Amino acid sequence: MKAGLSTIQQTLTPEAAAVLTQSIGEAARRSHGQATPLHVAAMLLAAPGGLLRQACARSHNLESPSSHPLRCRALELCFSVALDRLPASAAAAEPSISNALMAALKRAQANQRRGCPQHQPPLLAVKVDLEQLVMSILDDPSVSRVMREASFSSTAVKAAIEQSLPSSSSSSSAAIAAAVSRNVYLNPRLHYPHGGGGGGGSSGADRPREDEVKRVQDILSRPTKRNPILVGDCDLDATLQQVLQRIRSLDAPSPLRNAQILPFAKEIASISAADHSLLPTKIRELGSSIESSISSGDRAVILDLGDLKWLAESPSGAGKPSLSETSRATVQEMARLWKHFQGNSRMWLVGAASSATYLRCQVYYPTLENDLDLQPVPIAPRFGGNNIHGNNAESLAASKALVGIGASGVLQRQPPPITDLSSRRTTLCPACTGSYARELSILMAKGLEKDSAKPEDSRGLPQWLRIASSSPLQSEEEGLIRKGRSEELRSKWSESCSRLHHEYRRSSPTLSNPSCVLNPHRPPQLNLTLSQTGDAIAAKQPTNHPDSSVKADLVLGSPGVSTSSVAKTHQERLKDSIGCTQDMFAGHRSAKVAGISDIDMFKRLFSGLTEKVSWQQEAASAVASVVMQCKSGNGKRRGRATKGDIWLLLAGPDKIGKKKMATALSELMFGTGPMVVNFGHSPSTFGDVEESNLSLRGRTLMDRIAEEARRNPFSMIVLENIDQADMLAQGKIKKAIERGHLIDSYGREVSLGSIVFVLTSDWLPEGLKSSYSSLIEYEKTVLDSARGGFELELTIGNKTGKRHPTSICYDDRPIKLRKDSSVSTSLSLDLNLSVGEHEFDKGRLTVSHSTSSLASDLTQLVDGVVMFKPVHFAQLQRDVVESVSMKFATTVGEGIAIRIDDEALDKITGGLWLSGATLDDWAERVLVPSLNQLRDNLKHEPGPRLIRLSATKRDQTRSNAKEWLPTTVAIAIDRDHDS
Amino acid sequence: MGIVEAAHNVRVIGREGERGTIVLAHGFGTDQSVWKHLVPHLVEDYRVVLFDNMGAGTTNPDYFDFDRYATLEGYALDLLAILEELRIGPCILVGHSVSAVIGAIASISRPDLFTKIVMLSASPRYLNEADYFGGFEQEDLDQLFDAMRSNFKAWVSGFAPLAVGGDMDSVAVQEFSRTLFNIRPDIALSVAQTIFQSDLRSILGYVSVPCHILQSSKDLAVPVVVSEYLHQNLGGESIVEVMSSEGHLPQLSSPDIVIPVLLRHIRYDIAV
């Protein structure tokens, strides 16, 4: 429903309405389409002696006396800038009220209603006054953001306003409720986890609750809000009795002294549940008896309401509405009674309620608090000793160590000196010590912040728990809490240190940094995916990344259960990282260890990938598991937040494998192929489409990525040959990985959404370089030769060609390849190539592959590094040789031998590899027709012959990107031979 | 880790973005995993808080105080306890089934903590009355409770497909059966009694927080008219959207229909 402006104005007091009108005017002046809380805040601030301005100044003075008067001016400017940033609308129409502003008005209204003394029909007739409007504007996130920019805290400002309110419904002074319990809503069972309810107060009954009794007394002697209701889940009766006893005794202040206490609760109890309809009448009788007792003498009356559950509990009988008309009537009658005696300050109400009961009273009788002038007093559960953490496992360790840090650390708020730390029994390694110190300082800083922001805290408490006096006990309690927290922190670190870096204690320097270069540096794996298996307690990976382990602890069900498995997997990981072997990338490990929840999805990915890239099974498994981990929120975190973008580095040889892997992954995840940006100098393996990149390297490449990211946040972008990117692009990419957004050359931020980035690089860890180099070289040769553009030629004759033929026979070549695939292949290749224009020197190749520091940097940043194994072309070559010979044999016939030049073999192999065509197809389509022709030619020239299949360079570059393989095989008649 | 977080398996994920915090509250017979299809769409823009209601199979049965949880207020207190503990300011609450109503109760006590409540398959009252159609007769419920008492496992395998509205072997039914069966039978019975006997109609008028009421077109537990009733009786703004999905747990059984609707209602406020 669209509420007109006038309707809204009616809900505001004239001052508030004026501010709103001004704000709308301001919005119109700036030709904004909507009036937002920002407009209102700016207007409020503009008024020189205005409420908000004063409160801002006050809040700032409270925090730091040195604050400059120009501070408010700065705030004004910030708001003005924020308004400038709002988009202008073309329409000249009257600005409407934005949703946020509407919400703020509603909040103000709700608060106003809560504070309203009379029972009002909801929503109507309550006018929002300026204070409420200001406070709810301050609650608006956009406003508090602007205030933060000018280093104001909206909560502090709010607190300042609250203080200034004359006898506001919430609190009459700045101090806050001394809720010893941190959380009044807490389930009491959580205090007594094994006590089975335990609310009876057995632990605390022997000690008088002096402070609470004192607080109740204070409330009783106030002019308003003077009827205390003890709210809590234990000790209620005892405390209430103590209060009443104190009143009976002589040390109570004068009006209370020897007040008559009427046990109303007992009256109620005497009425059976069925007769609740009698209650209103009873109350009326009670009223007249109080009347007479007050007027007759000078004795005051305290009406003991007992446990309020008689108000809140539904009458038995499930079918009925939960609260009968009669209880409503009762409440009304009570209210009337109170109104009657309120004025003469000789009557009080006292009572008690469990948190649940009180909540129910609030919910069912929203005006009860105001009608009866009730002031809830939180009664916190108590514990035997200093152990404020209940009995969770950590507290044992914590309390033991209290002597250590605690003695000096309680109120010191400084991280204890590190030397002190390291001398202690549990030695932390330097890395963990640093992290611990850092977290501790944050913790302490937070404590300080909390101290300085005490008035804010009172806002955090429910309104009904804010009372006038603060107890000195609180700070002590807080100190204890803080001490405990710092202890928790310390034990957490020593635990994780011993888990992660136990080798540090053995002082084995080689192992002290377990994250080897290759290690993808995994964050803790909380099994906190919405897991199908549903076990809430599962830390399947060690918390390896120190910074985030706070989060980890927070999430896991109960620590300790999984420690052994954690330790075990960590051992495995250590082994891996020491060895730096390829195994660590192998998939079989990852799926199990990484706690991948959605095993079906994993299987689907894995099988989809292996289908396409069958020769890189381990890589496929690793890719699938990294992706699944990230998808299930277990990926690397960015700060505290999880992220949607995934960064995957495919490293090592096998360009085609990487390409196919990326394409298959993109198709499996997004249903389409990836967008490819090639940073390299060599043509993209993804085809010619992207080659225009070459001319646009650097800035514009990043723009293309940004554009794609903006266009479709659910897609894959392949950054090919990332290690060849220029410095600028490298920096931008690293930043993007770290921050989760890209900045294009116009300075615009582009969020990375759920994009999967696949980076490819030829980078290899040092250890693998030497053993792989020959294979890699060969891969390069094969691909280069296939790219070179060539034709095949069949020549007849014994004579060797111009191109330095290799005189190996077709049937021993494959054996040789297979046998020496790792090392000596390159030798024969070198021989082969030495005639060509390229002098491929082993050393030179190695150099060009080696120091790409970017890739090794990236291994630290990305979510996962997947190493590809070099391709063994031997099998493919053998297939080629066999297939060609077979075709030859069947077509041309026995008696004539065929020899395949190495170069031709390389080219066919490379062509097949690049194009992905099957050998048989190609042989049938291209080779066989030529062989048929050759057979026809040979018919006229009988006699044993040797046919050579050789490659000739083609002049023009390939015309068609798809045709990596020659489409025809020419037949050359060897004139020399003929003549 | 605080005891509250531990007891409720609280998880906070996603970025602390400008869009604020979303609290996802699951309903009866499930746990936070019921939001698995929704969460990935939120973590980009919101801080997402997940937790398990006390009594869910994933929580410690020792913490289940049969008195505290004899009424829905106990759960409302728990919700407030979590919000307090995490110091979560105004948040968007997405409540499924009973948790939507629990959120409404909590919002009456602390309207400052909620910017809006997205109610999925919510009902203030399950029993029929002369002037109200909740979908159940008392006999139906008595039978249901008897069945739960006599053979919990059998009841689960019968109830799950009914509630989800699918075949016994559909993934969603399997999933719901699993979480349902994880609950200790006596706790499940108590929770079910509390929920099915609850009547929150009288307090709807006190709810001032905007409510987005989302509902399957066919739901065994919540007839469509109930949504209309909520809309008519809630004190604050409200909006109803009936989705083409079926069943009481549409976010689990028809995520493709429900998730976009949920996201829309999370992202946009009711136009006023």
XYZ file of C-alpha atoms in Angstrom, chain A residues 197-401:
205
model
C 18.187 -27.963 34.536
C 19.869 -26.918 37.699
C 18.102 -23.593 37.969
C 17.322 -24.022 41.608
C 20.182 -21.869 42.640
C 21.935 -24.460 44.716
C 25.277 -22.959 43.845
C 24.429 -19.457 44.795
C 21.890 -19.722 47.513
C 24.439 -19.629 50.250
C 25.910 -16.379 49.129
C 23.696 -13.356 49.394
C 23.246 -11.495 46.176
C 24.204 -8.203 47.661
C 24.527 -6.271 44.462
C 21.195 -7.340 43.073
C 19.452 -6.591 46.314
C 21.068 -3.203 46.335
C 19.943 -2.551 42.806
C 16.391 -3.497 43.620
C 16.456 -1.104 46.519
C 17.693 1.667 44.297
C 14.880 1.063 41.915
C 12.341 1.079 44.666
C 13.471 4.515 45.739
C 13.195 6.040 42.280
C 10.298 8.273 41.356
C 9.407 6.447 38.162
C 9.918 2.942 36.873
C 10.123 1.952 40.437
C 8.581 -1.504 40.384
C 11.329 -4.082 40.064
C 10.780 -7.423 38.412
C 13.644 -9.842 38.805
C 14.274 -11.546 35.521
C 16.493 -14.523 35.181
C 16.628 -18.240 35.281
C 17.897 -19.003 38.733
C 17.823 -17.815 42.282
C 14.784 -15.668 41.679
C 12.855 -16.616 44.759
C 15.846 -16.384 47.010
C 16.777 -12.945 45.790
C 13.228 -11.713 45.993
C 12.992 -12.980 49.544
C 16.250 -11.255 50.419
C 14.902 -7.988 49.104
C 11.701 -8.289 51.038
C 13.583 -9.220 54.132
C 15.812 -6.221 53.769
C 12.782 -4.030 53.466
C 11.287 -5.496 56.586
C 14.486 -4.871 58.427
C 15.227 -1.426 59.582
C 17.975 -0.365 57.268
C 15.670 0.334 54.381
C 15.123 3.960 53.416
C 12.246 5.654 55.088
C 9.216 5.293 52.838
C 9.964 1.627 52.422
C 10.725 0.909 56.023
C 8.113 -1.194 57.693
C 6.055 -1.219 54.555
C 3.344 -3.781 54.575
C 4.026 -6.601 52.186
C 0.961 -8.086 50.613
C 1.581 -11.551 49.269
C -0.551 -11.216 46.196
C 1.113 -14.240 44.689
C -0.344 -16.425 47.398
C -3.788 -15.064 46.740
C -3.456 -16.045 43.151
C -2.152 -19.459 43.972
C -5.150 -20.020 46.148
C -7.452 -19.430 43.233
C -7.618 -22.553 41.194
C -6.861 -22.354 37.527
C -10.472 -22.867 36.617
C -11.511 -19.821 38.543
C -9.252 -17.355 36.872
C -12.290 -15.364 35.934
C -12.448 -14.372 39.581
C -9.108 -12.632 39.389
C -10.296 -9.194 38.290
C -12.759 -9.146 41.098
C -10.061 -10.219 43.526
C -7.857 -7.403 42.344
C -10.604 -4.901 42.832
C -11.085 -6.142 46.388
C -7.370 -5.906 46.912
C -7.448 -2.327 45.686
C -9.944 -1.269 48.261
C -8.051 -2.981 51.063
C -4.843 -1.221 50.019
C -6.752 2.005 49.881
C -7.893 1.630 53.426
C -4.537 0.502 54.699
C -2.721 3.446 53.143
C -5.226 6.043 54.184
C -5.577 4.695 57.687
C -1.946 4.867 58.688
C 1.292 5.982 57.198
C 2.342 2.519 56.210
C 3.370 1.947 52.656
C 2.319 -1.158 50.766
C 4.414 -3.483 48.678
C 2.462 -5.828 46.516
C 4.371 -9.031 45.978
C 3.316 -10.311 42.601
C 5.422 -13.414 42.918
C 6.377 -15.272 39.783
C 4.632 -13.630 36.880
C 4.008 -16.915 35.221
C 0.411 -16.770 36.330
C 0.103 -13.926 33.849
C 1.918 -15.539 31.011
C 1.071 -19.163 31.272
C -1.772 -20.191 29.115
C -4.654 -21.799 30.885
C -4.534 -25.530 30.530
C -6.443 -27.083 27.719
C -4.677 -27.194 24.440
C -7.480 -26.246 22.167
C -8.078 -22.829 23.647
C -6.395 -19.684 22.550
C -3.238 -19.353 24.518
C -4.315 -16.408 26.579
C -7.817 -16.011 27.709
C -9.813 -12.892 27.857
C -9.756 -13.150 31.604
C -6.022 -12.769 31.874
C -6.282 -9.706 29.729
C -8.934 -8.393 32.016
C -6.665 -9.182 34.943
C -3.846 -7.173 33.478
C -6.156 -4.292 32.791
C -7.408 -4.428 36.319
C -3.859 -4.436 37.635
C -3.069 -1.430 35.494
C -6.034 0.403 36.811
C -5.029 -0.428 40.360
C -1.552 0.851 39.765
C -2.746 4.033 38.115
C -4.839 4.662 41.142
C -1.978 4.478 43.607
C 0.851 5.559 41.381
C 0.616 9.153 42.423
C 0.994 8.896 46.140
C 4.302 7.026 46.139
C 3.251 4.723 48.893
C 2.808 1.628 46.883
C 5.180 -0.626 45.033
C 4.984 -3.777 43.036
C 7.663 -6.409 43.148
C 7.819 -9.630 41.255
C 9.949 -12.142 39.465
C 9.900 -13.900 36.138
C 11.994 -16.276 34.165
C 13.337 -14.863 30.947
C 10.794 -16.845 28.990
C 7.954 -15.671 31.150
C 9.027 -12.087 30.873
C 9.365 -12.366 27.128
C 5.903 -13.821 26.987
C 4.539 -10.985 29.081
C 6.151 -8.548 26.718
C 4.765 -10.298 23.720
C 1.257 -10.794 24.989
C 0.900 -7.566 26.917
C 3.046 -5.076 25.055
C 1.982 -2.258 27.334
C 2.380 -4.100 30.604
C 5.780 -2.648 31.367
C 4.552 0.880 31.011
C 1.152 0.316 32.495
C 2.635 -1.055 35.679
C 5.839 0.970 35.628
C 7.874 -2.204 35.763
C 11.641 -2.273 35.711
C 13.185 -5.610 34.905
C 16.319 -6.487 36.851
C 18.430 -9.164 35.267
C 19.565 -11.837 37.659
C 22.511 -13.688 36.289
C 23.255 -17.273 36.973
C 26.221 -17.826 39.186
C 29.058 -20.192 39.179
C 31.093 -21.771 41.861
C 34.460 -20.277 41.163
C 36.190 -17.988 38.807
C 35.525 -20.273 35.980
C 33.235 -18.225 33.877
C 33.318 -20.486 30.921
C 31.165 -23.148 32.347
C 32.709 -26.470 31.910
C 33.835 -26.573 28.376
C 37.072 -28.241 27.740
C 39.171 -25.203 27.161
C 38.405 -23.689 30.483
C 40.490 -26.232 32.281
C 43.538 -25.233 30.405
C 42.574 -21.644 30.704
C 42.165 -21.618 34.435
C 45.442 -23.351 34.926
C 47.200 -20.784 32.905
